[in-house]
Coordinates of C-alpha atoms and ligand atoms in Angstrom, one line a residue:
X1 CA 17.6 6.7 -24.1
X2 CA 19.5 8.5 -27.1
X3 CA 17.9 10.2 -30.3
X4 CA 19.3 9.3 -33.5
X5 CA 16.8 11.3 -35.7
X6 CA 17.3 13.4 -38.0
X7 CA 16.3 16.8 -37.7
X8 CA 14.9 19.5 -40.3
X9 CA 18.0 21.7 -40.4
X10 CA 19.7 18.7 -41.3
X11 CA 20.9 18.4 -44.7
X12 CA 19.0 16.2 -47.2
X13 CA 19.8 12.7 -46.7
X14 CA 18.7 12.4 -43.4
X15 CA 15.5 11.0 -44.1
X16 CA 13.0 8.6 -41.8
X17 CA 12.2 5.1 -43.3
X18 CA 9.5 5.6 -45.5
X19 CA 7.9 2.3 -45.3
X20 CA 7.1 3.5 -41.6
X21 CA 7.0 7.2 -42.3
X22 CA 5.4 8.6 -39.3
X23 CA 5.6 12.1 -37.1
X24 CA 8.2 12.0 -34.8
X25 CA 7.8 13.9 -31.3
X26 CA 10.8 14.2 -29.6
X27 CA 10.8 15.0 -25.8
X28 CA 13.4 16.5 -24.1
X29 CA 13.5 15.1 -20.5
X30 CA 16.4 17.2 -19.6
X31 CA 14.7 20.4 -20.5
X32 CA 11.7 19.4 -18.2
X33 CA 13.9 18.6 -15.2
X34 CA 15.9 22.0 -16.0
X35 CA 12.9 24.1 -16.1
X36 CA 11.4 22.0 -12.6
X37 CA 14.8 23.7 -11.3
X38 CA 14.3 26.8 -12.5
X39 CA 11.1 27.4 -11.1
X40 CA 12.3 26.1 -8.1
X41 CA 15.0 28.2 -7.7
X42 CA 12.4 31.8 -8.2
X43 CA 10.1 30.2 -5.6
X44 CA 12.3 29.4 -3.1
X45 CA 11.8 28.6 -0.5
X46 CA 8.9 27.6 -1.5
X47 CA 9.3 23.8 -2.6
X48 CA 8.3 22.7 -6.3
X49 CA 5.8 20.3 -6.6
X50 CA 5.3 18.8 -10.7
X51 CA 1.5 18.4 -12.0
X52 CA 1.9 15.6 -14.0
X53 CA -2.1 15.1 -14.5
X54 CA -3.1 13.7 -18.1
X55 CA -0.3 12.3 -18.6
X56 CA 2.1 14.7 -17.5
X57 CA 0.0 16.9 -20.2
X58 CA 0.3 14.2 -23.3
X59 CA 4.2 13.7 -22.9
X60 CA 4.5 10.3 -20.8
X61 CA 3.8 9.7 -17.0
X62 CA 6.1 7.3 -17.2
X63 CA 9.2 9.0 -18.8
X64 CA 8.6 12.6 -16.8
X65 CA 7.5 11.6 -13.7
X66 CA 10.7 9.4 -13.1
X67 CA 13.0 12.3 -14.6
X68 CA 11.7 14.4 -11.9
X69 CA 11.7 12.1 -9.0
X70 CA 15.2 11.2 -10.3
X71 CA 16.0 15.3 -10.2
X72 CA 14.5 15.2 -6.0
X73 CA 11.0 16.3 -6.6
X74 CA 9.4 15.4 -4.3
X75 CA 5.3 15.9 -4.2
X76 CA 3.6 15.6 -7.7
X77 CA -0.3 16.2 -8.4
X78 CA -2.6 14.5 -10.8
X79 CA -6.1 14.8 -11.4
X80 CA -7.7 11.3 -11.0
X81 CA -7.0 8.6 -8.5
X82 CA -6.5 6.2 -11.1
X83 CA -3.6 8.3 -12.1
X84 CA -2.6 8.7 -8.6
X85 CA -1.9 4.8 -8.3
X86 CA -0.1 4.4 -12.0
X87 CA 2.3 7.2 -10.7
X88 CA 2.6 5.2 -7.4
X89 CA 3.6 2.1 -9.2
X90 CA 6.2 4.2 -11.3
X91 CA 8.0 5.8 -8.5
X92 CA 8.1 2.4 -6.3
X93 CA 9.4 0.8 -9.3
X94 CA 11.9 3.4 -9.7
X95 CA 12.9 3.5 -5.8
X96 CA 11.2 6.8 -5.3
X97 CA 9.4 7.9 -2.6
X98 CA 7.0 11.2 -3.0
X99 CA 3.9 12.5 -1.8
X100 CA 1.1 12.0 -4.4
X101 CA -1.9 14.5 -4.5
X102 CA -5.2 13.8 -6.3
X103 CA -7.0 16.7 -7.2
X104 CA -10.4 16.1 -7.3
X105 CA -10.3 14.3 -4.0
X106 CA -12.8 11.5 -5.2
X107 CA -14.2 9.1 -5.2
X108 CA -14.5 8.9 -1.9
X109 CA -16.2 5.8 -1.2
X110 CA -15.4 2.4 0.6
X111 CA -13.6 1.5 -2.8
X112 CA -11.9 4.8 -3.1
X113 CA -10.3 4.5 0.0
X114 CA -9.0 1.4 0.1
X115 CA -7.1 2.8 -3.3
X116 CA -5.6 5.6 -1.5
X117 CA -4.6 3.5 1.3
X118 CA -2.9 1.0 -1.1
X119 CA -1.5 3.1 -3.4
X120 CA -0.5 6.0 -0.8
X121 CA -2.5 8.7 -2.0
X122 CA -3.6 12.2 -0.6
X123 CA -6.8 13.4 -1.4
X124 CA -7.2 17.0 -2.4
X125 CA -10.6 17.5 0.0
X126 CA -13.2 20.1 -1.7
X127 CA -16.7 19.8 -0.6
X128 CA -18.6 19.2 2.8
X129 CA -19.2 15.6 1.9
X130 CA -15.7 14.8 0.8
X131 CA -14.4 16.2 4.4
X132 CA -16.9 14.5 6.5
X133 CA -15.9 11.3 4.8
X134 CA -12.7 12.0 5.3
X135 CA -13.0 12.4 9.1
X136 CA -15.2 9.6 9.2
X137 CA -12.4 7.1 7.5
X138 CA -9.5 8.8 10.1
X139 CA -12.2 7.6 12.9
X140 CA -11.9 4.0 12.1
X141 CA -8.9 3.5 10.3
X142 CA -5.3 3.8 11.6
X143 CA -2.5 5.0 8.9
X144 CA -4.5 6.6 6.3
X145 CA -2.5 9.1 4.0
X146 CA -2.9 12.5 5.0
X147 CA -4.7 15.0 2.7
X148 CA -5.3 18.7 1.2
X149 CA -8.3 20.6 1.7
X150 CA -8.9 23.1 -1.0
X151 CA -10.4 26.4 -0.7
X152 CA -12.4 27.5 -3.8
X153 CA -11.3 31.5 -3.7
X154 CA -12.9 33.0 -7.5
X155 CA -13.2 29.7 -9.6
X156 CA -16.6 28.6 -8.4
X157 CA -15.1 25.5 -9.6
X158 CA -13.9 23.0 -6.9
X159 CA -13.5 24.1 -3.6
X160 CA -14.5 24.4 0.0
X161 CA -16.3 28.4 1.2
X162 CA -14.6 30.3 3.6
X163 CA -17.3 29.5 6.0
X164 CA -16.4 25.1 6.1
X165 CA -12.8 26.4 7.9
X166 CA -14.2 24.2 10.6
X167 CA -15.2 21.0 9.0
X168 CA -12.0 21.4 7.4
X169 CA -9.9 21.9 10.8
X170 CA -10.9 18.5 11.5
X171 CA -9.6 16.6 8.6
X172 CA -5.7 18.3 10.3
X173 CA -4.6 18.5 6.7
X174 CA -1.0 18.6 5.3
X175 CA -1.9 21.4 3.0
X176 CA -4.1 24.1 2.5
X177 CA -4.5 25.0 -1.0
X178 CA -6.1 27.4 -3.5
X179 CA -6.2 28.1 -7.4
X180 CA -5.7 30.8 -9.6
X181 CA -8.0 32.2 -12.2
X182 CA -6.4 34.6 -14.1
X183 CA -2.7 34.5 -13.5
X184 CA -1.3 34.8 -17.2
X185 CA -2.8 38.5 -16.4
X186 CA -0.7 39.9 -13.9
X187 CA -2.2 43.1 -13.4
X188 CA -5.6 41.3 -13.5
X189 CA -7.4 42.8 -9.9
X190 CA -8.7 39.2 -9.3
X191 CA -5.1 38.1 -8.4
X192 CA -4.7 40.2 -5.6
X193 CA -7.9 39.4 -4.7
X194 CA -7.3 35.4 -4.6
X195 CA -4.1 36.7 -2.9
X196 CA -5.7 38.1 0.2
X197 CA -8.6 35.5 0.6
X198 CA -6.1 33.0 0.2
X199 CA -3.5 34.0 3.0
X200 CA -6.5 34.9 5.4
X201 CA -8.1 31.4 5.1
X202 CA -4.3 29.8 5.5
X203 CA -3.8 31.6 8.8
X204 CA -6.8 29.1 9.9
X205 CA -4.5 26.1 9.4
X206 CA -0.9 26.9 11.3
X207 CA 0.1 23.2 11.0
X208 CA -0.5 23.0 7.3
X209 CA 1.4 23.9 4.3
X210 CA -0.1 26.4 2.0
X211 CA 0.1 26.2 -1.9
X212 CA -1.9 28.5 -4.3
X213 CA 0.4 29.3 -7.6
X214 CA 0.6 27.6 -10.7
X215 CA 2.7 28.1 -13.4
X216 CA 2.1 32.0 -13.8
X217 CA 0.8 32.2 -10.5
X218 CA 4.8 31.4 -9.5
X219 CA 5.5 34.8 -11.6
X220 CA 3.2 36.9 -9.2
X221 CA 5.6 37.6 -6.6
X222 CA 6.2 36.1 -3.2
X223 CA 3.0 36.4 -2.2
X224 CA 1.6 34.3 -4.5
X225 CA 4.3 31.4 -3.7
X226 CA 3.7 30.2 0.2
X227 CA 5.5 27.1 0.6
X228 CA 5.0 24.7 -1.9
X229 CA 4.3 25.6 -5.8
X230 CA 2.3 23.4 -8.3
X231 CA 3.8 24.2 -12.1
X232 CA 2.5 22.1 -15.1
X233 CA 1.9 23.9 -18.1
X234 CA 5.5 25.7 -17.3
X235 CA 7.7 22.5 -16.7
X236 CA 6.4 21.4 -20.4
X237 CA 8.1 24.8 -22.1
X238 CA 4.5 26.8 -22.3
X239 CA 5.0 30.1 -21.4
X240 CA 3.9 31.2 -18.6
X241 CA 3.9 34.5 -19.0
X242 CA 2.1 35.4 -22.0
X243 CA 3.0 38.6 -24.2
X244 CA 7.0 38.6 -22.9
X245 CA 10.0 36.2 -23.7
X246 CA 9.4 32.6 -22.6
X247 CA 11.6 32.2 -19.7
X248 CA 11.4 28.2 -19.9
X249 CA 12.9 25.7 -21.8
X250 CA 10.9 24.1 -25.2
X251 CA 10.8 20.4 -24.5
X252 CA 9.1 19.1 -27.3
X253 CA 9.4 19.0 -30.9
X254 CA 7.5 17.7 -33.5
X255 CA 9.0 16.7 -37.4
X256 CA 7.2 15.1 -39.9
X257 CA 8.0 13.5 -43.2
X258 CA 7.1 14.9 -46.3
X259 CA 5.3 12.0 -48.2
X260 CA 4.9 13.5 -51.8
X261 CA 5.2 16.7 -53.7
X262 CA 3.0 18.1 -56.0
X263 CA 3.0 21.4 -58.2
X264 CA -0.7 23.1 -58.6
X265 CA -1.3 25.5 -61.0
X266 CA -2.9 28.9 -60.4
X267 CA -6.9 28.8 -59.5
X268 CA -6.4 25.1 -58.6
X269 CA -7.8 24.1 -55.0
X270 CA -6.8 22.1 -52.1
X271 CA -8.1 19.7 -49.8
X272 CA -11.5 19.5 -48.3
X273 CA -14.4 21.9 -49.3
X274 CA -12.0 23.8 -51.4
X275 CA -11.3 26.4 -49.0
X276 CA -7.6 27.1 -50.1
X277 CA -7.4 28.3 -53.7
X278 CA -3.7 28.5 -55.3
X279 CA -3.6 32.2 -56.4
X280 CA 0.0 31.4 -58.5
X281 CA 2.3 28.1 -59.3
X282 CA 2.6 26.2 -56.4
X283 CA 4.6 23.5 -54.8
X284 CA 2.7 21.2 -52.1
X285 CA 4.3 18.6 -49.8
X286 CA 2.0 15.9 -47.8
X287 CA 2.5 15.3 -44.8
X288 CA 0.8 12.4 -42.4
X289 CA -0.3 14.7 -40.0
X290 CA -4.0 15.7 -39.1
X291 CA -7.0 15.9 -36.8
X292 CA -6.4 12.4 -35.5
X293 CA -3.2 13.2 -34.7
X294 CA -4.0 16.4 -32.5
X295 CA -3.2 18.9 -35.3
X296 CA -5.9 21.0 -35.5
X297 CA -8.7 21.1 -38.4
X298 CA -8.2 24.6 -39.1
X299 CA -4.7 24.6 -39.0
X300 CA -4.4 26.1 -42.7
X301 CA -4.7 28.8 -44.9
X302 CA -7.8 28.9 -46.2
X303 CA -9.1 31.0 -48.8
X304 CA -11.0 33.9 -46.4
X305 CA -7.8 33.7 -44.9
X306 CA -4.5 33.3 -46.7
X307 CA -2.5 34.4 -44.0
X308 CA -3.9 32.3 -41.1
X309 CA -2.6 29.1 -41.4
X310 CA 0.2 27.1 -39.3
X311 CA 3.8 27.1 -40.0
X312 CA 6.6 24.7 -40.7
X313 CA 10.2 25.1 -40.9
X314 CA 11.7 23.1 -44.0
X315 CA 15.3 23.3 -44.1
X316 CA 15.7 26.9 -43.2
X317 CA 12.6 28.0 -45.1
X318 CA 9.2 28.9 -43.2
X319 CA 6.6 27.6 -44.6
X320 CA 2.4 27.5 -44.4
X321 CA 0.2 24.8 -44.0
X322 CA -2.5 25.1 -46.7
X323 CA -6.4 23.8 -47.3
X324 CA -8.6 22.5 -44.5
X325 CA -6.2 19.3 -42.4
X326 CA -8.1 16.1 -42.8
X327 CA -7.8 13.4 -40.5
X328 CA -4.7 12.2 -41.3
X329 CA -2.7 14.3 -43.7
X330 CA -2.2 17.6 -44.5
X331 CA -0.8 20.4 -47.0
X332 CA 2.6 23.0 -46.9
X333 CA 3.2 25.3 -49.4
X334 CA 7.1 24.6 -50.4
X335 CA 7.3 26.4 -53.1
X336 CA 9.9 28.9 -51.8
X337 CA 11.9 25.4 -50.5
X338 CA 15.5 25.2 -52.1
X339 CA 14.5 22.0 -54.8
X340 CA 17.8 19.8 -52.9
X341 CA 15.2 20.0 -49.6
X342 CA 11.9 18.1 -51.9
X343 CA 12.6 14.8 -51.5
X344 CA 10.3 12.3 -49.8
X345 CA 11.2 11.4 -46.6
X346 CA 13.0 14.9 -45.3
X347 CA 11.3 16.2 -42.4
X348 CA 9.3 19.9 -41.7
X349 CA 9.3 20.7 -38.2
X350 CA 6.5 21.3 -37.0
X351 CA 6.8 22.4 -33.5
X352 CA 10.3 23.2 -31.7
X353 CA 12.5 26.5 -31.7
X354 CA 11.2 28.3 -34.4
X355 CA 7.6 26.9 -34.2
X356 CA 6.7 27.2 -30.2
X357 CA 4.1 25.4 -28.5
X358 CA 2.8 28.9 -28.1
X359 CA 2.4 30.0 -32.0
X360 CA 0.6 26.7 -33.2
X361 CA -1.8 27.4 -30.5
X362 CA -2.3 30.9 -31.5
X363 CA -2.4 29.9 -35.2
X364 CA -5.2 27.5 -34.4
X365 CA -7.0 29.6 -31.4
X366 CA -6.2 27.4 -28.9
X367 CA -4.0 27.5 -25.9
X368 CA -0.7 25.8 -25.4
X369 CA -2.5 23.5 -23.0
X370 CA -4.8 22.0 -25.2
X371 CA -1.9 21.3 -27.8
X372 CA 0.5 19.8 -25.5
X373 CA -2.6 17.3 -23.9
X374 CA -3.7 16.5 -27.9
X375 CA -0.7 15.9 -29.0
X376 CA -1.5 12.3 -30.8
X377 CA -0.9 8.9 -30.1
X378 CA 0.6 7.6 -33.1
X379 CA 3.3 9.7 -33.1
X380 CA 6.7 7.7 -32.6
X381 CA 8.0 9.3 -29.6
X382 CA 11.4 9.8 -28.7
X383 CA 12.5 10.4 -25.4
X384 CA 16.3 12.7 -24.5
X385 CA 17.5 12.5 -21.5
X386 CA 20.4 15.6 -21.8
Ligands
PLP1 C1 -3.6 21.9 -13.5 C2 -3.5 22.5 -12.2 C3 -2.2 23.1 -11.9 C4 -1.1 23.4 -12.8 O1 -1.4 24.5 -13.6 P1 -0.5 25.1 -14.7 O2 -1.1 26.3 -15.2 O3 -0.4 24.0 -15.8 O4 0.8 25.3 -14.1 C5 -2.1 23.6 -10.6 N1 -3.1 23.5 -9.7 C6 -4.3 22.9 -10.0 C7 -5.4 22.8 -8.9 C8 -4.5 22.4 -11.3 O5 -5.7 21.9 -11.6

């Protein structure tokens, strides 16, 4: 798989096919194996597990989870059991073997099992119910998979109380695990808290491995790590620490064609409702990108306030997205773009080294989560490998 786009810092010329002018998100496979590595090299010797749920977070099961099994990891977590099997298929097909977790354990019924029999699945085990199942299937089945039992320790989410150590005991779990809820904070008393609860209810389970960090919990210290580590959001280039340099990789980058240009006059107004008023001469470009695509509806200047308002990086010129995004199109103001950059076809980057994943989720209150799992599905998609 080799790229032959063109990209924004590219002189003009290098232009997509209008006829099919789309967004084009680039994914960088070798970046997401290279930060896997690097967060397995702080933890150790703890092992790195990849959580490739939704989709390995909107960038391709497919494509990341064989770069990574390729790379020698080894466990990987998703949320559903239906994702559990598609991930099964891949690495079979790939001549991969893994474990597979399933985080929400369920649904454990007659049906259920026989899927994680077939497919090879572990169940992440978090309520009464889910363990007495659990113990019930072991009862009268030989070979099951084995499973996680997960201890809820501050989310109030998922997760088995400190007083089911028992009923969990009998289910002889692989792992023990837990989950952080506030480890972007790292002086947040709550993780030292999770901490201690965690490595008192592990002591319970001498034959299990324990895991409890995600991607910032990895950046807690030791003590958060145990032996096995579950990174997502990391592995994808988000940062996970918040506030200081991103010590991962970017592995996705987002261009889009500029459709048409357009000057406005002073006290003319763009898009929806009006909400962006030109205050001098202006120079638009349109770009097919917008709410359907995963862009956010607020992702431009608007009138109340001019300097909110995404950016875009048009040859080497910064530039803001203007007027409320519609649903599949949306404004930047070029008018500080050298005139040789304006022709149809040349691409803004929208997302990539100078626009992180972390800005156009700050631009648009949101988190780098939700704009890595939106990221749309008509964009065409081009996968790196180096
Ligand atoms: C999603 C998830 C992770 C990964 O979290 P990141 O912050 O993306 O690294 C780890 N563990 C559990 C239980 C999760 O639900």
């Amino acid at each position: 798989m080799r790229t032959t786009c063109p990209r924004a810092c590219d002189p003009p010329g290098a232009r997509a096919n209008l006829t099919h002018a789309r967004a084009r998100l680039t994914i960088d496979l070798g970046a997401i194996v290279a930060n896997w590595k690097r967060l397995g090299v702080l933890a150790h010797p703890a092992e790195a597990a990849a959580v490739v749920k939704a989709d390995a977070y909107g960038l391709g099961l497919l494509p990341v989870a064989s770069a990574l099994a390729k790379a020698g990891c080894g466990t990987f977590f998703v949320a559903h059991a239906s994702e559990g099997a598609a991930l099964r298929r891949i690495l079979r097909d790939g001549g991969h073997a893994a474990a597979i977790y399933i985080l929400h354990g369920g649904p454990l019924d007659a049906a259920g099992l026989e899927l994680y029999q077939a497919h090879d699945l572990r169940p992440v085990l978090a309520s009464l119910p889910e363990l007495s199942f659990w113990a019930g299937a072991l009862n009268d089945h030989d070979g099951l998979p084995t499973s996680a039992v997960h201890f809820d320790t501050g989310m109030n989410r998922l997760g088995l109380r400190a007083g089911d150590v028992d009923a969990a005991r009998a289910v002889s779990p692989a792992l023990v695990m837990s989950h952080f809820i506030t480890s972007e904070i790292p002086d947040d008393p709550n993780n030292a808290a999770q901490m201690a609860r965690f490595a008192s209810l592990r002591r319970a389970f001498p034959h299990a491995k324990a895991s409890l960090a995600n991607s910032s919990g990895i950046f807690l210290g030791p003590k958060a790590r145990h032996d096995l580590v579950r990174p997502g959001f990391a592995l994808y280039g988000g940062n996970p620490c918040p506030g200081q340099p991103n010590p991962m990789l970017p592995t996705v980058r987002l261009d889009v064609p500029m459709l048409q240009f357009r000057d406005v006059s002073a006290g003319e107004t763009v898009g929806y409702g009006a909400r962006f008023t030109a205050r001098k001469p202006m120079r638009l470009a349109v770009v097919p990108l917008g709410y359907a695509d995963g862009f956010a509806r607020n992702g431009g200047a608007l009138d109340d306030n001019p300097d909110q308002g995404c950016l875009a990086l048009v040859g080497q010129q910064r530039c803001r997205f203007v007027g409320r995004v519609s649903m599949d199109l949306s404004v930047i103001d070029v008018s500080e773009v050298p005139e040789a950059w304006l022709t149809p076809g040349t691409m803004a980057q929208v997302l990539g080294q100078a626009v992180t994943l972390d800005d156009l989720a700050t631009a648009t209150q949101r988190i780098g989560y939700e704009v890595l799992t939106s990221l749309g599905r008509r964009f065409e998609r081009v996968y790196q490998t180096l």
